[in-house]
XYZ file of C-alpha atoms in Angstrom:
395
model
C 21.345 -80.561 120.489
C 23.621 -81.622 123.142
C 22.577 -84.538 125.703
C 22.916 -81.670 128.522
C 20.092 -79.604 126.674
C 17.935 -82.727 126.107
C 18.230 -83.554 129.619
C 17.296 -80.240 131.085
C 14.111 -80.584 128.272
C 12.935 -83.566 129.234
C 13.017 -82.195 132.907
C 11.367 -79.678 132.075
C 8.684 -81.466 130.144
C 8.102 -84.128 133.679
C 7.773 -80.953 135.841
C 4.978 -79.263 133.793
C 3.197 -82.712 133.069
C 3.212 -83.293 136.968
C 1.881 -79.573 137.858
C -1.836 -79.826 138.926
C -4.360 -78.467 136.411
C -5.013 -76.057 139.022
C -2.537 -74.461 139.722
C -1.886 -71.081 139.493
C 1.739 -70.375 138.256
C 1.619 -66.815 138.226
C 1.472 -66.850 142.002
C 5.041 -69.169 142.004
C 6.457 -66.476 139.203
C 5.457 -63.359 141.010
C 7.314 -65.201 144.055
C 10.211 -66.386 142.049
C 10.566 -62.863 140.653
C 10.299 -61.348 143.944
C 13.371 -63.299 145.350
C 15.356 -62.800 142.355
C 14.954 -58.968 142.891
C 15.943 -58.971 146.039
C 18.970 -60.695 145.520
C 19.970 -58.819 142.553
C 19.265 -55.253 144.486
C 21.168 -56.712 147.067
C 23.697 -57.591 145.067
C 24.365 -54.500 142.853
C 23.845 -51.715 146.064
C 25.701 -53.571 148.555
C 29.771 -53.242 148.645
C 32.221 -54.167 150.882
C 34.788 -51.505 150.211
C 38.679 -53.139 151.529
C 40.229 -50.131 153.449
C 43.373 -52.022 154.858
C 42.476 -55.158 156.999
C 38.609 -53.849 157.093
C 36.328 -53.802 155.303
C 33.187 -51.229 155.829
C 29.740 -50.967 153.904
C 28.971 -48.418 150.961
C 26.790 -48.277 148.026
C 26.616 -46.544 144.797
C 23.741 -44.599 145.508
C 25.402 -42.447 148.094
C 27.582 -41.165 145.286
C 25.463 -41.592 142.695
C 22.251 -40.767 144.036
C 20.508 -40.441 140.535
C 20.847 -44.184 140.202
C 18.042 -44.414 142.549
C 15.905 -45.695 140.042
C 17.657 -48.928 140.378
C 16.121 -49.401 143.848
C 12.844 -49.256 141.922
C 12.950 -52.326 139.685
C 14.536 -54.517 142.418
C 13.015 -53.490 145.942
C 10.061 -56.031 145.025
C 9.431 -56.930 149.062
C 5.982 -55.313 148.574
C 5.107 -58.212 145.985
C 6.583 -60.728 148.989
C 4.264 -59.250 151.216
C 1.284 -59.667 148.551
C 2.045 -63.309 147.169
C 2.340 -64.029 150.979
C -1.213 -62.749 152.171
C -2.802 -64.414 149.516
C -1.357 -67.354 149.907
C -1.350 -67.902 153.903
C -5.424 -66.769 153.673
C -5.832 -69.344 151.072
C -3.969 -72.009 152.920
C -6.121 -70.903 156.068
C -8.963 -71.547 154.658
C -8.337 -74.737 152.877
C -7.163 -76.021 156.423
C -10.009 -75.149 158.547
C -12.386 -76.821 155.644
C -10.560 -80.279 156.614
C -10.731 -79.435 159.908
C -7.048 -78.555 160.686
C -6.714 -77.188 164.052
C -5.018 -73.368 163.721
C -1.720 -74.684 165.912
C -0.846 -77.520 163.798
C -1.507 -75.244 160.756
C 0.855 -72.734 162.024
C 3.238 -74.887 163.482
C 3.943 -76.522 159.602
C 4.381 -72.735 157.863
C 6.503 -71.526 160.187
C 8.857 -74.511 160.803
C 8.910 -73.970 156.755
C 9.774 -70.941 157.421
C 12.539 -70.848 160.109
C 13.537 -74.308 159.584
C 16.965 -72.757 157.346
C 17.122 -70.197 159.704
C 18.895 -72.681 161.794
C 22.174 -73.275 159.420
C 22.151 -69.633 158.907
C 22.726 -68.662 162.395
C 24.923 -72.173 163.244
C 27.739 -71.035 160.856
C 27.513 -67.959 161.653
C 28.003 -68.055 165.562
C 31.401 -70.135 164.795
C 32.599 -67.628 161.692
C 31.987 -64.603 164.553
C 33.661 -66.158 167.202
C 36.762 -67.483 164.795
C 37.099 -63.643 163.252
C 37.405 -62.211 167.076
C 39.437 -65.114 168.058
C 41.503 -64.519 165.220
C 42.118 -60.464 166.239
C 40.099 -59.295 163.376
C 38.766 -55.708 163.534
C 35.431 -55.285 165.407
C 33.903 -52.877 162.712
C 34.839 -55.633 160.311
C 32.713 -58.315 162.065
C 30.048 -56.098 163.302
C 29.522 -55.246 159.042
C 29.639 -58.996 158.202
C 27.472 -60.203 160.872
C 24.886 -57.155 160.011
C 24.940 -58.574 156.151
C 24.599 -61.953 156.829
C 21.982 -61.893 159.209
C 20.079 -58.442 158.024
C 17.574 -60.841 155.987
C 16.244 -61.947 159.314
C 13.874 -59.101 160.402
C 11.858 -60.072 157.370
C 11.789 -63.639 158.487
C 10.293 -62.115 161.740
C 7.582 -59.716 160.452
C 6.436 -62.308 157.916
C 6.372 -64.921 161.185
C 4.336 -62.092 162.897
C 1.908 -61.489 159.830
C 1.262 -65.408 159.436
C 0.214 -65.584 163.078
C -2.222 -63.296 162.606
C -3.748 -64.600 159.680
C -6.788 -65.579 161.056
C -7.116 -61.755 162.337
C -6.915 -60.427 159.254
C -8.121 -62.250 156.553
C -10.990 -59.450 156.307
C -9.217 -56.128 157.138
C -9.278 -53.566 154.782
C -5.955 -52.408 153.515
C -6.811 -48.755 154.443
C -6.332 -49.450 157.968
C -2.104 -50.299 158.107
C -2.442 -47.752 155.578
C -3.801 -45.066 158.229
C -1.182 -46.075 160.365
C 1.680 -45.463 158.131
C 0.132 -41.983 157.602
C -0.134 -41.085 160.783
C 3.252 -42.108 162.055
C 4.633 -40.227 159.324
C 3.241 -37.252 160.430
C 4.123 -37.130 163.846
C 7.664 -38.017 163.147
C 7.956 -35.558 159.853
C 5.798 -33.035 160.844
C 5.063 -32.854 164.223
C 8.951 -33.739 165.784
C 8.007 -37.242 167.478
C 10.901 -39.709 167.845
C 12.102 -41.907 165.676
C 11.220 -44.486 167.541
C 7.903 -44.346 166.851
C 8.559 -45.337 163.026
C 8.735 -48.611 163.907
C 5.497 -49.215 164.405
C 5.647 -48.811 160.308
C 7.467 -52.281 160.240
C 4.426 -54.240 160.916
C 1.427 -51.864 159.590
C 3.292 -50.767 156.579
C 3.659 -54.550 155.266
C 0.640 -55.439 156.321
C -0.863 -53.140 153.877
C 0.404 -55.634 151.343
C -0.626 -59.047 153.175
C -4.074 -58.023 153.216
C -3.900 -57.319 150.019
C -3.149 -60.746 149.497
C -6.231 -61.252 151.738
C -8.406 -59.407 149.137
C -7.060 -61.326 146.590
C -7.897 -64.567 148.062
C -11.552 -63.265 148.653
C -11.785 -62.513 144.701
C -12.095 -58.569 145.522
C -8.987 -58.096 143.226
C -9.942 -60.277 139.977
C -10.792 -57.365 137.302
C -8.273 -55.537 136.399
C -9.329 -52.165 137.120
C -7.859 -52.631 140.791
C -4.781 -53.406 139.488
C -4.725 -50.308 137.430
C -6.228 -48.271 140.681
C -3.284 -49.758 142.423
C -1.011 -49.109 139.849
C -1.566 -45.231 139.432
C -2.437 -44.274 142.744
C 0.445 -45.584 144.217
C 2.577 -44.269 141.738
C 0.976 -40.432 141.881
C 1.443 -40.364 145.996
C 4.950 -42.059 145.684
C 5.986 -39.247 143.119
C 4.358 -36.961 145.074
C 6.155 -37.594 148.690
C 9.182 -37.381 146.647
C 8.956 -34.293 144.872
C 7.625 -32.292 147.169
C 7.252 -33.790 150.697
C 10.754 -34.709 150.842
C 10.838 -38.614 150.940
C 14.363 -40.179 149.775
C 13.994 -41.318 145.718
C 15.511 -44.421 146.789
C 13.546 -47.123 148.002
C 16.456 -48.751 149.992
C 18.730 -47.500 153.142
C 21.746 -46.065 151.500
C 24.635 -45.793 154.515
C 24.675 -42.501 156.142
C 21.341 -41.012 154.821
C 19.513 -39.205 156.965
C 15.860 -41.061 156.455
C 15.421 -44.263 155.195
C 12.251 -45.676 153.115
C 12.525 -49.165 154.382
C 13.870 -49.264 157.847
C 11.326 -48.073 158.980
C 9.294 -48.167 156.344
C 7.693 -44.879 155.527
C 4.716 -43.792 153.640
C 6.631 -43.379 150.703
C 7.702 -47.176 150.734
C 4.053 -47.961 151.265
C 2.656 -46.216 148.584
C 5.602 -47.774 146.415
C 4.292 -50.950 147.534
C 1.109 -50.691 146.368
C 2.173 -49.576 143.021
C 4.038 -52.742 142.627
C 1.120 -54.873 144.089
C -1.005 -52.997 140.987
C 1.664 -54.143 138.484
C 2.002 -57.752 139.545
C -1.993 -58.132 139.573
C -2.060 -56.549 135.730
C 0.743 -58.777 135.152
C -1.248 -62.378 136.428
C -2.490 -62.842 133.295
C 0.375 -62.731 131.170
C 2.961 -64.612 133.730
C -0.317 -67.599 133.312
C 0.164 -68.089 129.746
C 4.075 -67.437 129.758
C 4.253 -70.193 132.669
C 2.848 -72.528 130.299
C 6.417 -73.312 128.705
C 7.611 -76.343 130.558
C 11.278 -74.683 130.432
C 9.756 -71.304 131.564
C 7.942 -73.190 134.681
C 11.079 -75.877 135.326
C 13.194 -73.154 135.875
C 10.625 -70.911 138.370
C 9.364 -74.082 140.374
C 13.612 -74.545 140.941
C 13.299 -71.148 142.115
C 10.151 -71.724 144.630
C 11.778 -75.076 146.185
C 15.082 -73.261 147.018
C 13.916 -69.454 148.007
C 14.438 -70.474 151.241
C 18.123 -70.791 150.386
C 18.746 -67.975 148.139
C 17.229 -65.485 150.337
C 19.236 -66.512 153.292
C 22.268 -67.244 152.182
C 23.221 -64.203 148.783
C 24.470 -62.340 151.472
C 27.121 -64.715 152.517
C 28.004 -65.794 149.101
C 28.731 -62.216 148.327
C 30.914 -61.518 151.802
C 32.302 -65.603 150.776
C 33.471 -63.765 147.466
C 34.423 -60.681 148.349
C 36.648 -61.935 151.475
C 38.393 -64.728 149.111
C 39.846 -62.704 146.883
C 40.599 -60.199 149.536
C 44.699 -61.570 149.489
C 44.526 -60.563 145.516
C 42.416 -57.064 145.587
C 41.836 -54.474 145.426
C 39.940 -55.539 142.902
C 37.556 -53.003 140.876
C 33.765 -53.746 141.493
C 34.508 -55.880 144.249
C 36.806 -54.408 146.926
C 36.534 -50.861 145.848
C 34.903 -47.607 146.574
C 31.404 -47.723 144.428
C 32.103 -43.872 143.096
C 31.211 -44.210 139.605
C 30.124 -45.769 136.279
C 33.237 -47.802 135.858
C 32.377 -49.354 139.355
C 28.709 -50.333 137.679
C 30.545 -51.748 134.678
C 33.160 -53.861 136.985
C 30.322 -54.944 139.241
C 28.139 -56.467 136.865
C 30.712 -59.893 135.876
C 31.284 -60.222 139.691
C 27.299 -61.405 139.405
C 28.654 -64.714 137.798
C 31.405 -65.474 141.186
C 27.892 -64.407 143.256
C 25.781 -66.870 141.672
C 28.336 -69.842 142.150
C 29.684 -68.775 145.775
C 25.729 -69.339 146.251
C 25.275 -72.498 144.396
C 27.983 -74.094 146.759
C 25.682 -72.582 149.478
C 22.882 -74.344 148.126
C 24.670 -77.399 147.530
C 25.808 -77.637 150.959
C 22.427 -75.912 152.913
C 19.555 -77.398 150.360
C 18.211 -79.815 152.876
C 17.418 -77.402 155.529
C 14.958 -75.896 152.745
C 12.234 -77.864 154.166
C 12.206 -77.255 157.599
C 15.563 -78.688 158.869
C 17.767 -81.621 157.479
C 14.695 -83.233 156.074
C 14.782 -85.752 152.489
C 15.674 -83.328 149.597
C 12.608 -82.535 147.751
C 12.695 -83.073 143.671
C 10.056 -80.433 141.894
C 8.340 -82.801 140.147
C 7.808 -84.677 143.478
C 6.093 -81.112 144.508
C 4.240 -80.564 142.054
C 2.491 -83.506 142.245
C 1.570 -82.664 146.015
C -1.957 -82.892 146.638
C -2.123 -79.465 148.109
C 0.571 -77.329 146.063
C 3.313 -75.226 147.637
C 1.359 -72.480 147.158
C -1.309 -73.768 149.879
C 1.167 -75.916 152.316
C 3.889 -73.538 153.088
C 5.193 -69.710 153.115
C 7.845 -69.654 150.066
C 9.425 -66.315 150.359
């Protein structure tokens, strides 16, 4: 055993003896697997085709559209929504019990919250204005800038959502659900405009959050809602696919006509609530597999830098793909996404991701908590009197 392996061991071994007895991992794994998807989904749909001195957005799904299964396994924002009710209604309640007045309990999750926003948009105002200073193509920038900063409407609604907290810690998830379902119809079935399917953005994730809500309240402990969850959602989701003419995948795919998540539709909803049914049947089992200090070393690293990841994969992947621009085209990286031998040349490009984001990390970690503050070790966090889980919005 190398001195690198016992190292990361006995890491592991001072994070899991530091974790509160209390604590319940499987909320920090269901997180940490939540980001991860994204990231990956983001990763594997999203190319950056070089045409020239441009470079324009595509994805595989528009010319493979049977991959849309893919979407499925890593469109997990539902589960970000869920982890995110629960634990804002938790952390609500825990602060009015000491007394915390509602302002200073909002001001500390959202300056959590938009605290790395801040580096985000700082580098890039000055990479925009040096790429039209420099003469580069407008569609170019306009595709960058959309990447880079397309994680932010999330950022918002979740903002929105935590706000409101206090409003709905007790409503029903049927209600955003009736909303969702009667947008949908006007737009799909009685001709209303578009426009209107925005109104989806905040009901259809708040169908989610208050699921969260429900689990806080103990309304979701047996598992027979997870199953409920589980099945129903999946019956209406195949359903509005096969025969009400909702797209299969559960991401925007360039030039499609409809999209399931922007605005969300009923089909994303119902999704949604499948995956919230699979993540509550799965609490169990993520509790005991938690219980391996490497296992739970390696998902608290996740937790303290979410923050990071989530902002910045889509600039290590425009970092990597705009690097290696002077060498391309190269397949999987610069080139049209057309077929299975674009898959196959994707997948090692994952590796340059992950590093083009480490340096990202390296360089942006201390924004992570809310803005330039002291870096924070995980075993310093899990010794916090009042875990991550209760003191801030990890997303």
């Amino acid at each position: 055993m190398t001195r690198l392996t016992v190292a990361l061991r006995d890491t592991a071994a001072r994070v899991d003896a530091a974790t509160p007895a209390h604590r319940d991992r499987a909320v920090d794994a269901l997180r940490a697997f939540a980001v991860l998807g994204v990231v990956l989904g983001h990763w594997l749909v999203t190319a950056l085709v070089a045409d020239g001195r441009s470079l324009r957005a595509a994805s595989p799904l528009q010319h493979m559209p049977w991959l849309a299964p893919v979407s499925w396994a890593f469109q997990t924002l539902a589960v970000f929504f869920l982890v995110g009710g629960h634990v804002a209604t938790r952390s609500y309640a825990s602060a009015r019990e000491r007394g915390t007045p509602y302002r200073r309990w909002l001001h500390a999750r959202l300056a959590r919250l938009f605290g790395p926003v801040v580096a985000v948009l700082t580098l890039w105002t000055v990479v925009t204005l040096a790429l039209l200073l420099s003469d580069a193509e407008y569609g170019t920038v306009r595709t960058l800038v959309k990447l880079a900063l397309s994680p932010m409407w999330f950022l918002l609604v979740f903002a929105v959502l935590t706000a409101a907290t206090p409003l709905v810690t007790r409503l029903h998830p049927l209600w955003p659900l009736a909303v969702v379902l009667h947008v949908d119809v006007l737009r799909f079935g009685l001709g209303a405009p578009d426009g209107l399917g925005w109104l989806n953005l905040a009901a259809g994730w708040l169908v989610p959050y208050t699921l969260g809500a429900a689990w806080t309240r103990g309304e979701l402990d047996g598992r027979r809602s997870g199953w409920v969850l589980l099945g129903g959602g999946t019956a209406a989701t195949a359903a509005l696919v096969a025969w009400a003419g909702y797209p299969a995948a559960m991401v925007g795919v360039p030039g499609a006509e409809v999209s399931n998540l922007n605005p969300p539709t009923l089909a994303a909803v119902t999704f949604g609530l499948a995956q919230c049914g699979l993540a509550l049947l799965l609490r169990d089992r993520l509790r005991h597999a938690m219980r391996g200090p490497v296992a739970w070393a390696a998902v608290a690293l996740v937790n303290l830098s979410a923050m990071t990841v989530f902002l910045w994969h889509q600039t290590a992947l425009m970092a990597t793909t705009a690097a290696l621009l002077p060498a391309g085209p190269l397949p999987g990286l610069h080139t049209v996404p057309e077929g299975l031998g674009w898959v196959a040349a994707r997948l090692p490009w994952l590796v340059a991701f992950v590093l083009a984001l480490a340096v990202c990390g390296a360089a942006f970690r201390t924004w992570e908590r809310g803005g330039g503050g002291r870096r924070l070790r995980p075993s310093k966090v899990v010794r916090a009197h009042h875990p991550v889980t209760e003191r801030a919005p990890h997303v």
